Tab-separated table of N, CA and C in Angstrom:
chain	number	residue	atom	x	y	z
A	8	MET	N	0.852	-1.190	0.000
A	8	MET	CA	0.000	0.000	0.000
A	8	MET	C	0.884	1.236	0.000
A	9	ALA	N	0.614	2.171	-0.877
A	9	ALA	CA	1.413	3.388	-0.987
A	9	ALA	C	0.914	4.426	0.008
A	10	THR	N	1.838	5.144	0.604
A	10	THR	CA	1.464	6.219	1.518
A	10	THR	C	1.291	7.501	0.738
A	11	LEU	N	0.331	8.316	1.174
A	11	LEU	CA	0.036	9.568	0.501
A	11	LEU	C	0.817	10.680	1.185
A	12	SER	N	1.495	11.512	0.389
A	12	SER	CA	2.286	12.588	0.970
A	12	SER	C	1.617	13.950	0.826
A	13	SER	N	0.688	14.083	-0.112
A	13	SER	CA	0.010	15.371	-0.291
A	13	SER	C	-1.409	15.131	-0.789
A	14	LEU	N	-2.147	16.225	-0.879
A	14	LEU	CA	-3.519	16.121	-1.386
A	14	LEU	C	-3.547	15.801	-2.868
A	15	GLN	N	-2.525	16.123	-3.586
A	15	GLN	CA	-2.455	15.820	-5.014
A	15	GLN	C	-2.445	14.318	-5.252
A	16	ASP	N	-1.777	13.568	-4.342
A	16	ASP	CA	-1.749	12.107	-4.471
A	16	ASP	C	-3.132	11.502	-4.244
A	17	LEU	N	-3.937	12.192	-3.442
A	17	LEU	CA	-5.263	11.682	-3.104
A	17	LEU	C	-6.214	11.747	-4.295
A	18	LYS	N	-5.998	12.682	-5.183
A	18	LYS	CA	-6.895	12.848	-6.333
A	18	LYS	C	-6.903	11.630	-7.247
A	19	GLY	N	-5.803	10.925	-7.303
A	19	GLY	CA	-5.720	9.767	-8.195
A	19	GLY	C	-6.535	8.578	-7.710
A	20	THR	N	-6.825	8.481	-6.396
A	20	THR	CA	-7.572	7.341	-5.861
A	20	THR	C	-9.062	7.602	-5.996
A	21	SER	N	-9.829	6.544	-6.188
A	21	SER	CA	-11.283	6.700	-6.300
A	21	SER	C	-11.960	5.959	-5.161
A	22	ALA	N	-12.908	6.643	-4.526
A	22	ALA	CA	-13.660	6.036	-3.425
A	22	ALA	C	-14.815	5.198	-3.956
A	23	GLN	N	-15.244	5.465	-5.198
A	23	GLN	CA	-16.373	4.744	-5.767
A	23	GLN	C	-16.052	3.275	-6.030
A	24	ALA	N	-14.799	2.945	-6.217
A	24	ALA	CA	-14.430	1.555	-6.501
A	24	ALA	C	-14.674	0.658	-5.300
A	25	ASP	N	-14.668	1.237	-4.078
A	25	ASP	CA	-14.873	0.447	-2.878
A	25	ASP	C	-16.348	0.263	-2.526
A	26	ALA	N	-17.247	0.983	-3.180
A	26	ALA	CA	-18.671	0.898	-2.876
A	26	ALA	C	-19.200	-0.484	-3.259
A	27	PRO	N	-20.035	-1.085	-2.386
A	27	PRO	CA	-20.545	-2.416	-2.701
A	27	PRO	C	-21.542	-2.384	-3.852
A	28	VAL	N	-21.507	-3.396	-4.675
A	28	VAL	CA	-22.438	-3.522	-5.794
A	28	VAL	C	-23.535	-4.491	-5.373
A	29	HIS	N	-24.790	-4.016	-5.439
A	29	HIS	CA	-25.913	-4.852	-5.033
A	29	HIS	C	-26.472	-5.571	-6.255
A	30	VAL	N	-26.577	-6.897	-6.146
A	30	VAL	CA	-27.072	-7.708	-7.249
A	30	VAL	C	-28.343	-8.428	-6.817
A	31	GLN	N	-29.082	-8.908	-7.796
A	31	GLN	CA	-30.314	-9.629	-7.526
A	31	GLN	C	-30.006	-10.974	-6.882
A	32	LYS	N	-30.720	-11.300	-5.780
A	32	LYS	CA	-30.529	-12.577	-5.082
A	32	LYS	C	-31.840	-13.347	-5.116
A	33	LEU	N	-31.884	-14.422	-5.894
A	33	LEU	CA	-33.086	-15.236	-6.027
A	33	LEU	C	-32.770	-16.676	-5.696
A	34	ASP	N	-33.808	-17.424	-5.228
A	34	ASP	CA	-33.618	-18.847	-4.969
A	34	ASP	C	-33.981	-19.648	-6.225
A	35	ALA	N	-34.031	-20.977	-6.097
A	35	ALA	CA	-34.271	-21.841	-7.260
A	35	ALA	C	-35.659	-21.630	-7.865
A	36	GLN	N	-36.640	-21.196	-7.057
A	36	GLN	CA	-37.999	-20.963	-7.563
A	36	GLN	C	-38.193	-19.542	-8.102
A	37	GLY	N	-37.136	-18.736	-8.122
A	37	GLY	CA	-37.244	-17.376	-8.619
A	37	GLY	C	-37.816	-16.401	-7.610
A	38	ARG	N	-37.683	-16.712	-6.319
A	38	ARG	CA	-38.198	-15.846	-5.263
A	38	ARG	C	-37.047	-15.142	-4.563
A	39	ALA	N	-37.343	-13.967	-4.031
A	39	ALA	CA	-36.374	-13.252	-3.196
A	39	ALA	C	-36.782	-13.485	-1.742
A	40	TYR	N	-35.805	-13.780	-0.877
A	40	TYR	CA	-36.080	-14.076	0.528
A	40	TYR	C	-35.391	-13.051	1.417
A	41	ALA	N	-36.055	-12.676	2.509
A	41	ALA	CA	-35.434	-11.787	3.491
A	41	ALA	C	-36.068	-12.033	4.853
A	42	THR	N	-35.320	-11.701	5.895
A	42	THR	CA	-35.805	-11.803	7.271
A	42	THR	C	-35.961	-10.405	7.832
A	43	GLY	N	-37.139	-10.118	8.399
A	43	GLY	CA	-37.390	-8.831	9.030
A	43	GLY	C	-37.584	-9.018	10.520
A	44	LYS	N	-37.107	-8.052	11.309
A	44	LYS	CA	-37.219	-8.165	12.764
A	44	LYS	C	-37.662	-6.845	13.370
A	45	ARG	N	-38.445	-6.945	14.439
A	45	ARG	CA	-38.801	-5.801	15.267
A	45	ARG	C	-39.254	-6.320	16.618
A	46	LYS	N	-38.747	-5.703	17.700
A	46	LYS	CA	-39.003	-6.156	19.068
A	46	LYS	C	-38.683	-7.645	19.165
A	47	ASP	N	-39.640	-8.482	19.529
A	47	ASP	CA	-39.395	-9.924	19.624
A	47	ASP	C	-39.912	-10.678	18.402
A	48	ALA	N	-40.460	-9.961	17.427
A	48	ALA	CA	-41.071	-10.595	16.266
A	48	ALA	C	-40.035	-10.817	15.159
A	49	VAL	N	-40.125	-11.984	14.513
A	49	VAL	CA	-39.259	-12.324	13.388
A	49	VAL	C	-40.144	-12.752	12.222
A	50	ALA	N	-39.954	-12.113	11.070
A	50	ALA	CA	-40.759	-12.423	9.886
A	50	ALA	C	-39.855	-12.939	8.778
A	51	ARG	N	-40.251	-14.063	8.184
A	51	ARG	CA	-39.563	-14.597	7.005
A	51	ARG	C	-40.435	-14.271	5.805
A	52	VAL	N	-39.852	-13.598	4.811
A	52	VAL	CA	-40.632	-13.056	3.696
A	52	VAL	C	-40.085	-13.578	2.369
A	53	TRP	N	-40.990	-14.072	1.516
A	53	TRP	CA	-40.647	-14.489	0.149
A	53	TRP	C	-41.427	-13.609	-0.819
A	54	VAL	N	-40.726	-13.047	-1.807
A	54	VAL	CA	-41.343	-12.173	-2.805
A	54	VAL	C	-41.133	-12.790	-4.175
A	55	LYS	N	-42.240	-12.887	-4.954
A	55	LYS	CA	-42.146	-13.392	-6.328
A	55	LYS	C	-43.138	-12.618	-7.188
A	56	PRO	N	-42.922	-12.555	-8.485
A	56	PRO	CA	-43.861	-11.823	-9.353
A	56	PRO	C	-45.245	-12.450	-9.296
A	57	GLY	N	-46.270	-11.604	-9.302
A	57	GLY	CA	-47.634	-12.114	-9.238
A	57	GLY	C	-48.650	-10.994	-9.337
A	58	LYS	N	-49.824	-11.242	-8.722
A	58	LYS	CA	-50.957	-10.324	-8.829
A	58	LYS	C	-51.073	-9.358	-7.652
A	59	GLY	N	-50.250	-9.531	-6.617
A	59	GLY	CA	-50.309	-8.625	-5.474
A	59	GLY	C	-50.951	-9.219	-4.240
A	60	THR	N	-51.045	-10.549	-4.156
A	60	THR	CA	-51.627	-11.169	-2.968
A	60	THR	C	-50.566	-11.292	-1.873
A	61	ILE	N	-50.983	-11.013	-0.641
A	61	ILE	CA	-50.099	-11.122	0.514
A	61	ILE	C	-50.693	-12.156	1.452
A	62	THR	N	-49.905	-13.191	1.772
A	62	THR	CA	-50.340	-14.261	2.662
A	62	THR	C	-49.453	-14.251	3.897
A	63	VAL	N	-50.080	-14.200	5.076
A	63	VAL	CA	-49.340	-14.194	6.337
A	63	VAL	C	-49.744	-15.431	7.130
A	64	ASN	N	-48.777	-16.301	7.416
A	64	ASN	CA	-49.020	-17.551	8.157
A	64	ASN	C	-50.192	-18.336	7.564
A	65	ASP	N	-50.186	-18.511	6.253
A	65	ASP	CA	-51.219	-19.255	5.502
A	65	ASP	C	-52.607	-18.645	5.607
A	66	ARG	N	-52.696	-17.371	5.950
A	66	ARG	CA	-53.977	-16.661	5.993
A	66	ARG	C	-53.857	-15.396	5.151
A	67	LYS	N	-55.006	-14.883	4.694
A	67	LYS	CA	-54.994	-13.644	3.925
A	67	LYS	C	-54.576	-12.489	4.823
A	68	LEU	N	-54.081	-11.436	4.212
A	68	LEU	CA	-53.567	-10.282	4.954
A	68	LEU	C	-54.627	-9.669	5.857
A	69	ASP	N	-55.838	-9.450	5.321
A	69	ASP	CA	-56.867	-8.778	6.116
A	69	ASP	C	-57.472	-9.671	7.184
A	70	VAL	N	-57.205	-10.972	7.149
A	70	VAL	CA	-57.653	-11.856	8.224
A	70	VAL	C	-56.643	-11.847	9.362
A	71	TYR	N	-55.358	-11.926	9.024
A	71	TYR	CA	-54.324	-11.981	10.065
A	71	TYR	C	-54.157	-10.623	10.738
A	72	PHE	N	-54.011	-9.562	9.934
A	72	PHE	CA	-53.907	-8.206	10.479
A	72	PHE	C	-55.249	-7.519	10.261
A	73	ALA	N	-56.138	-7.638	11.253
A	73	ALA	CA	-57.495	-7.123	11.107
A	73	ALA	C	-57.542	-5.602	11.178
A	74	ARG	N	-56.631	-4.981	11.950
A	74	ARG	CA	-56.650	-3.525	12.084
A	74	ARG	C	-56.065	-2.877	10.837
A	75	PRO	N	-56.740	-1.861	10.299
A	75	PRO	CA	-56.260	-1.208	9.077
A	75	PRO	C	-54.883	-0.561	9.245
A	76	VAL	N	-54.571	-0.096	10.457
A	76	VAL	CA	-53.274	0.555	10.697
A	76	VAL	C	-52.137	-0.440	10.480
A	77	LEU	N	-52.310	-1.676	10.932
A	77	LEU	CA	-51.270	-2.687	10.776
A	77	LEU	C	-51.082	-3.057	9.313
A	78	ARG	N	-52.186	-3.144	8.569
A	78	ARG	CA	-52.084	-3.433	7.136
A	78	ARG	C	-51.378	-2.295	6.409
A	79	MET	N	-51.682	-1.062	6.813
A	79	MET	CA	-51.044	0.100	6.194
A	79	MET	C	-49.532	0.078	6.452
A	80	ILE	N	-49.128	-0.296	7.678
A	80	ILE	CA	-47.710	-0.310	8.039
A	80	ILE	C	-46.941	-1.250	7.118
A	81	LEU	N	-47.440	-2.465	6.915
A	81	LEU	CA	-46.655	-3.425	6.137
A	81	LEU	C	-46.800	-3.244	4.631
A	82	GLN	N	-47.748	-2.417	4.184
A	82	GLN	CA	-47.846	-2.134	2.748
A	82	GLN	C	-47.049	-0.897	2.340
A	83	GLN	N	-46.462	-0.185	3.309
A	83	GLN	CA	-45.720	1.035	3.003
A	83	GLN	C	-44.570	0.837	2.018
A	84	PRO	N	-43.713	-0.203	2.161
A	84	PRO	CA	-42.636	-0.356	1.172
A	84	PRO	C	-43.156	-0.556	-0.252
A	85	LEU	N	-44.276	-1.266	-0.391
A	85	LEU	CA	-44.851	-1.503	-1.717
A	85	LEU	C	-45.412	-0.212	-2.306
A	86	LEU	N	-46.026	0.619	-1.465
A	86	LEU	CA	-46.576	1.888	-1.946
A	86	LEU	C	-45.463	2.833	-2.376
A	87	ILE	N	-44.400	2.926	-1.578
A	87	ILE	CA	-43.309	3.851	-1.900
A	87	ILE	C	-42.585	3.402	-3.169
A	88	ALA	N	-42.417	2.079	-3.328
A	88	ALA	CA	-41.748	1.560	-4.524
A	88	ALA	C	-42.691	1.481	-5.723
A	89	ASN	N	-43.989	1.767	-5.490
A	89	ASN	CA	-45.015	1.711	-6.532
A	89	ASN	C	-45.105	0.312	-7.139
A	90	ARG	N	-45.159	-0.711	-6.284
A	90	ARG	CA	-45.211	-2.105	-6.727
A	90	ARG	C	-46.360	-2.861	-6.047
A	91	MET	N	-47.497	-2.211	-5.820
A	91	MET	CA	-48.593	-2.812	-5.055
A	91	MET	C	-49.114	-4.108	-5.685
A	92	ASP	N	-49.290	-4.139	-6.998
A	92	ASP	CA	-49.873	-5.312	-7.653
A	92	ASP	C	-48.842	-6.092	-8.455
A	93	ALA	N	-47.564	-5.880	-8.180
A	93	ALA	CA	-46.526	-6.515	-8.990
A	93	ALA	C	-46.029	-7.829	-8.409
A	94	TYR	N	-46.166	-8.015	-7.085
A	94	TYR	CA	-45.565	-9.180	-6.439
A	94	TYR	C	-46.557	-9.914	-5.545
A	95	ASP	N	-46.407	-11.254	-5.516
A	95	ASP	CA	-47.077	-12.066	-4.512
A	95	ASP	C	-46.109	-12.232	-3.352
A	96	ILE	N	-46.599	-12.060	-2.127
A	96	ILE	CA	-45.736	-12.095	-0.949
A	96	ILE	C	-46.250	-13.152	0.009
A	97	VAL	N	-45.356	-14.040	0.423
A	97	VAL	CA	-45.681	-15.079	1.408
A	97	VAL	C	-44.843	-14.805	2.646
A	98	VAL	N	-45.504	-14.741	3.806
A	98	VAL	CA	-44.834	-14.372	5.050
A	98	VAL	C	-45.147	-15.403	6.123
A	99	THR	N	-44.119	-15.801	6.878
A	99	THR	CA	-44.339	-16.501	8.136
A	99	THR	C	-43.734	-15.637	9.227
A	100	VAL	N	-44.536	-15.336	10.236
A	100	VAL	CA	-44.097	-14.437	11.298
A	100	VAL	C	-44.396	-15.073	12.645
A	101	ALA	N	-43.469	-14.896	13.593
A	101	ALA	CA	-43.641	-15.481	14.929
A	101	ALA	C	-43.040	-14.540	15.959
A	102	GLY	N	-43.547	-14.622	17.173
A	102	GLY	CA	-43.007	-13.863	18.292
A	102	GLY	C	-43.610	-12.484	18.399
A	103	GLY	N	-43.607	-11.945	19.623
A	103	GLY	CA	-44.081	-10.585	19.851
A	103	GLY	C	-45.579	-10.452	19.683
A	104	GLY	N	-46.043	-9.213	19.620
A	104	GLY	CA	-47.459	-8.919	19.419
A	104	GLY	C	-47.719	-8.536	17.981
A	105	LEU	N	-48.957	-8.160	17.706
A	105	LEU	CA	-49.344	-7.848	16.331
A	105	LEU	C	-48.612	-6.620	15.800
A	106	SER	N	-48.400	-5.611	16.647
A	106	SER	CA	-47.711	-4.400	16.199
A	106	SER	C	-46.259	-4.692	15.843
A	107	GLY	N	-45.575	-5.458	16.685
A	107	GLY	CA	-44.196	-5.837	16.389
A	107	GLY	C	-44.113	-6.722	15.160
A	108	GLN	N	-45.102	-7.600	14.990
A	108	GLN	CA	-45.112	-8.467	13.815
A	108	GLN	C	-45.313	-7.663	12.544
A	109	ALA	N	-46.179	-6.643	12.588
A	109	ALA	CA	-46.389	-5.798	11.409
A	109	ALA	C	-45.109	-5.054	11.052
A	110	GLY	N	-44.394	-4.569	12.054
A	110	GLY	CA	-43.125	-3.895	11.797
A	110	GLY	C	-42.073	-4.841	11.242
A	111	ALA	N	-42.071	-6.084	11.739
A	111	ALA	CA	-41.121	-7.078	11.243
A	111	ALA	C	-41.429	-7.444	9.791
A	112	VAL	N	-42.711	-7.564	9.457
A	112	VAL	CA	-43.101	-7.886	8.077
A	112	VAL	C	-42.720	-6.736	7.150
A	113	ARG	N	-42.914	-5.497	7.605
A	113	ARG	CA	-42.529	-4.338	6.781
A	113	ARG	C	-41.023	-4.341	6.510
A	114	HIS	N	-40.246	-4.629	7.539
A	114	HIS	CA	-38.788	-4.691	7.386
A	114	HIS	C	-38.403	-5.801	6.409
A	115	GLY	N	-39.042	-6.974	6.546
A	115	GLY	CA	-38.752	-8.101	5.661
A	115	GLY	C	-39.146	-7.840	4.222
A	116	ILE	N	-40.303	-7.204	4.006
A	116	ILE	CA	-40.753	-6.902	2.642
A	116	ILE	C	-39.782	-5.927	1.979
A	117	ALA	N	-39.355	-4.925	2.722
A	117	ALA	CA	-38.426	-3.942	2.154
A	117	ALA	C	-37.101	-4.605	1.773
A	118	LYS	N	-36.589	-5.479	2.640
A	118	LYS	CA	-35.330	-6.157	2.331
A	118	LYS	C	-35.486	-7.095	1.146
A	119	ALA	N	-36.605	-7.832	1.093
A	119	ALA	CA	-36.830	-8.760	-0.012
A	119	ALA	C	-36.998	-8.020	-1.337
A	120	LEU	N	-37.637	-6.858	-1.306
A	120	LEU	CA	-37.771	-6.056	-2.530
A	120	LEU	C	-36.408	-5.611	-3.047
A	121	THR	N	-35.501	-5.255	-2.138
A	121	THR	CA	-34.162	-4.854	-2.580
A	121	THR	C	-33.369	-6.043	-3.111
A	122	HIS	N	-33.664	-7.256	-2.613
A	122	HIS	CA	-33.004	-8.435	-3.164
A	122	HIS	C	-33.528	-8.738	-4.569
A	123	TYR	N	-34.834	-8.469	-4.801
A	123	TYR	CA	-35.407	-8.737	-6.119
A	123	TYR	C	-35.060	-7.630	-7.107
A	124	GLU	N	-35.188	-6.375	-6.673
A	124	GLU	CA	-34.868	-5.222	-7.518
A	124	GLU	C	-33.873	-4.338	-6.787
A	125	PRO	N	-32.572	-4.527	-6.978
A	125	PRO	CA	-31.569	-3.744	-6.250
A	125	PRO	C	-31.658	-2.231	-6.484
A	126	GLU	N	-32.265	-1.805	-7.585
A	126	GLU	CA	-32.358	-0.363	-7.828
A	126	GLU	C	-33.357	0.331	-6.901
A	127	LEU	N	-34.218	-0.442	-6.211
A	127	LEU	CA	-35.158	0.136	-5.238
A	127	LEU	C	-34.491	0.449	-3.910
A	128	ARG	N	-33.251	0.008	-3.720
A	128	ARG	CA	-32.579	0.140	-2.429
A	128	ARG	C	-32.474	1.599	-1.965
A	129	SER	N	-32.102	2.498	-2.867
A	129	SER	CA	-31.921	3.896	-2.469
A	129	SER	C	-33.241	4.523	-2.028
A	130	ILE	N	-34.339	4.175	-2.690
A	130	ILE	CA	-35.651	4.719	-2.326
A	130	ILE	C	-36.062	4.233	-0.942
A	131	LEU	N	-35.950	2.922	-0.711
A	131	LEU	CA	-36.387	2.348	0.559
A	131	LEU	C	-35.457	2.726	1.703
A	132	LYS	N	-34.168	2.878	1.415
A	132	LYS	CA	-33.216	3.247	2.458
A	132	LYS	C	-33.420	4.692	2.897
A	133	LYS	N	-33.750	5.556	1.945
A	133	LYS	CA	-33.967	6.972	2.252
A	133	LYS	C	-35.149	7.147	3.209
A	134	VAL	N	-36.186	6.336	3.050
A	134	VAL	CA	-37.366	6.428	3.899
A	134	VAL	C	-37.134	5.736	5.250
A	135	GLY	N	-36.154	4.826	5.318
A	135	GLY	CA	-35.813	4.181	6.579
A	135	GLY	C	-36.387	2.794	6.777
A	136	PHE	N	-36.870	2.169	5.700
A	136	PHE	CA	-37.480	0.846	5.831
A	136	PHE	C	-36.459	-0.278	5.903
A	137	LEU	N	-35.210	-0.024	5.526
A	137	LEU	CA	-34.193	-1.069	5.574
A	137	LEU	C	-33.467	-1.099	6.917
A	138	THR	N	-33.741	-0.125	7.784
A	138	THR	CA	-33.110	-0.067	9.096
A	138	THR	C	-33.937	-0.852	10.093
A	139	ARG	N	-33.289	-1.741	10.829
A	139	ARG	CA	-33.992	-2.526	11.841
A	139	ARG	C	-34.232	-1.654	13.069
A	140	ASP	N	-35.482	-1.593	13.532
A	140	ASP	CA	-35.806	-0.834	14.734
A	140	ASP	C	-35.243	-1.605	15.925
A	141	SER	N	-34.157	-1.103	16.508
A	141	SER	CA	-33.424	-1.881	17.501
A	141	SER	C	-33.995	-1.767	18.912
A	142	ARG	N	-35.090	-1.041	19.092
A	142	ARG	CA	-35.656	-0.894	20.442
A	142	ARG	C	-36.275	-2.211	20.899
A	143	VAL	N	-35.889	-2.654	22.075
A	143	VAL	CA	-36.448	-3.875	22.658
A	143	VAL	C	-36.857	-3.569	24.101
A	144	VAL	N	-37.609	-4.470	24.704
A	144	VAL	CA	-38.089	-4.286	26.071
A	144	VAL	C	-36.907	-4.356	27.030
A	145	GLU	N	-36.873	-3.417	27.958
A	145	GLU	CA	-35.807	-3.398	28.959
A	145	GLU	C	-36.043	-4.522	29.961
A	146	ARG	N	-34.954	-5.158	30.394
A	146	ARG	CA	-35.113	-6.300	31.288
A	146	ARG	C	-35.472	-5.858	32.694
A	147	LYS	N	-36.130	-6.751	33.435
A	147	LYS	CA	-36.491	-6.484	34.824
A	147	LYS	C	-35.255	-6.611	35.700
A	148	LYS	N	-35.090	-5.640	36.614
A	148	LYS	CA	-33.966	-5.683	37.543
A	148	LYS	C	-34.408	-6.266	38.871
A	149	TYR	N	-33.439	-6.876	39.578
A	149	TYR	CA	-33.764	-7.436	40.886
A	149	TYR	C	-33.992	-6.296	41.873
A	150	GLY	N	-34.845	-6.539	42.865
A	150	GLY	CA	-35.171	-5.511	43.849
A	150	GLY	C	-36.169	-4.495	43.337
A	151	ARG	N	-36.694	-4.712	42.138
A	151	ARG	CA	-37.678	-3.793	41.569
A	151	ARG	C	-38.889	-4.575	41.094
A	152	LYS	N	-40.009	-3.854	40.984
A	152	LYS	CA	-41.246	-4.503	40.583
A	152	LYS	C	-41.259	-4.788	39.078
A	153	LYS	N	-40.757	-3.822	38.285
A	153	LYS	CA	-40.612	-3.984	36.841
A	153	LYS	C	-39.202	-3.565	36.466
A	154	ALA	N	-38.978	-3.079	35.256
A	154	ALA	CA	-37.627	-2.685	34.855
A	154	ALA	C	-37.134	-1.487	35.667
A	155	ARG	N	-38.016	-0.513	35.882
A	155	ARG	CA	-37.617	0.686	36.621
A	155	ARG	C	-38.496	0.977	37.824
A	156	ARG	N	-39.712	0.477	37.824
A	156	ARG	CA	-40.656	0.735	38.918
A	156	ARG	C	-40.199	0.013	40.163
A	157	SER	N	-40.092	0.761	41.258
A	157	SER	CA	-39.685	0.123	42.514
A	157	SER	C	-40.896	-0.134	43.373
A	158	PHE	N	-40.727	-0.898	44.430
A	158	PHE	CA	-41.820	-1.199	45.324
A	158	PHE	C	-42.225	0.057	46.087
A	159	GLN	N	-43.465	0.103	46.569
A	159	GLN	CA	-43.956	1.288	47.282
A	159	GLN	C	-43.180	1.472	48.574
A	160	PHE	N	-42.720	2.703	48.798
A	160	PHE	CA	-41.940	2.994	49.996
A	160	PHE	C	-42.876	3.167	51.191
A	161	SER	N	-42.484	2.564	52.325
A	161	SER	CA	-43.249	2.702	53.559
A	161	SER	C	-42.283	3.062	54.684
A	162	LYS	N	-42.575	4.173	55.378
A	162	LYS	CA	-41.689	4.616	56.449
A	162	LYS	C	-41.819	3.687	57.654
A	163	ARG	N	-43.021	3.177	57.936
A	163	ARG	CA	-43.240	2.278	59.075
A	163	ARG	C	-43.566	0.885	58.609
C-alpha cells in the first residue's frame, strides 16, 4: 500500500471503486427471501412476481392483520416503490405482538424487494425501511417490581 504525501496524491484514488455492488438474489424458484425483525417478532418473507396477494401464516392479509393501521404499516414499502400489484408475498411471522409483527413484516418486505430489484434500495433506504428498529423491552432488575418501577416505599 502506498502512503500519501500530499492532497495531489489523493486525487488519483477513487472512493467509488470500494462501494458495494448490489445484485439480484433469487432462490431456485425465482423468489427473493429476506428476514425482518422488530421487538421480539421475526418475519420470514418471500417475494415473487404475481398479482399482489399477501399471505401471512397461511392466511390472507386482512384476516391476520385485522386492524387497518397494521395493514397500512406493512404495505408502506410496496406503496413507496409503486409495486402494489406486482408481487405475490408469502410471510411466516412469529413472536411478539401484532404491532411488532407488522413492523417485522414491513422490514422483511423492504429487504426482499431490494433483493429482487436492487435499484429500489436507495428509495427504501432513504425512507428508513431497511433499518432494523433496535428498540427492545428493557429487562427487569432485581429488587424492583418492573424494569424501573420500585416497590412502594413505607416509612413504618
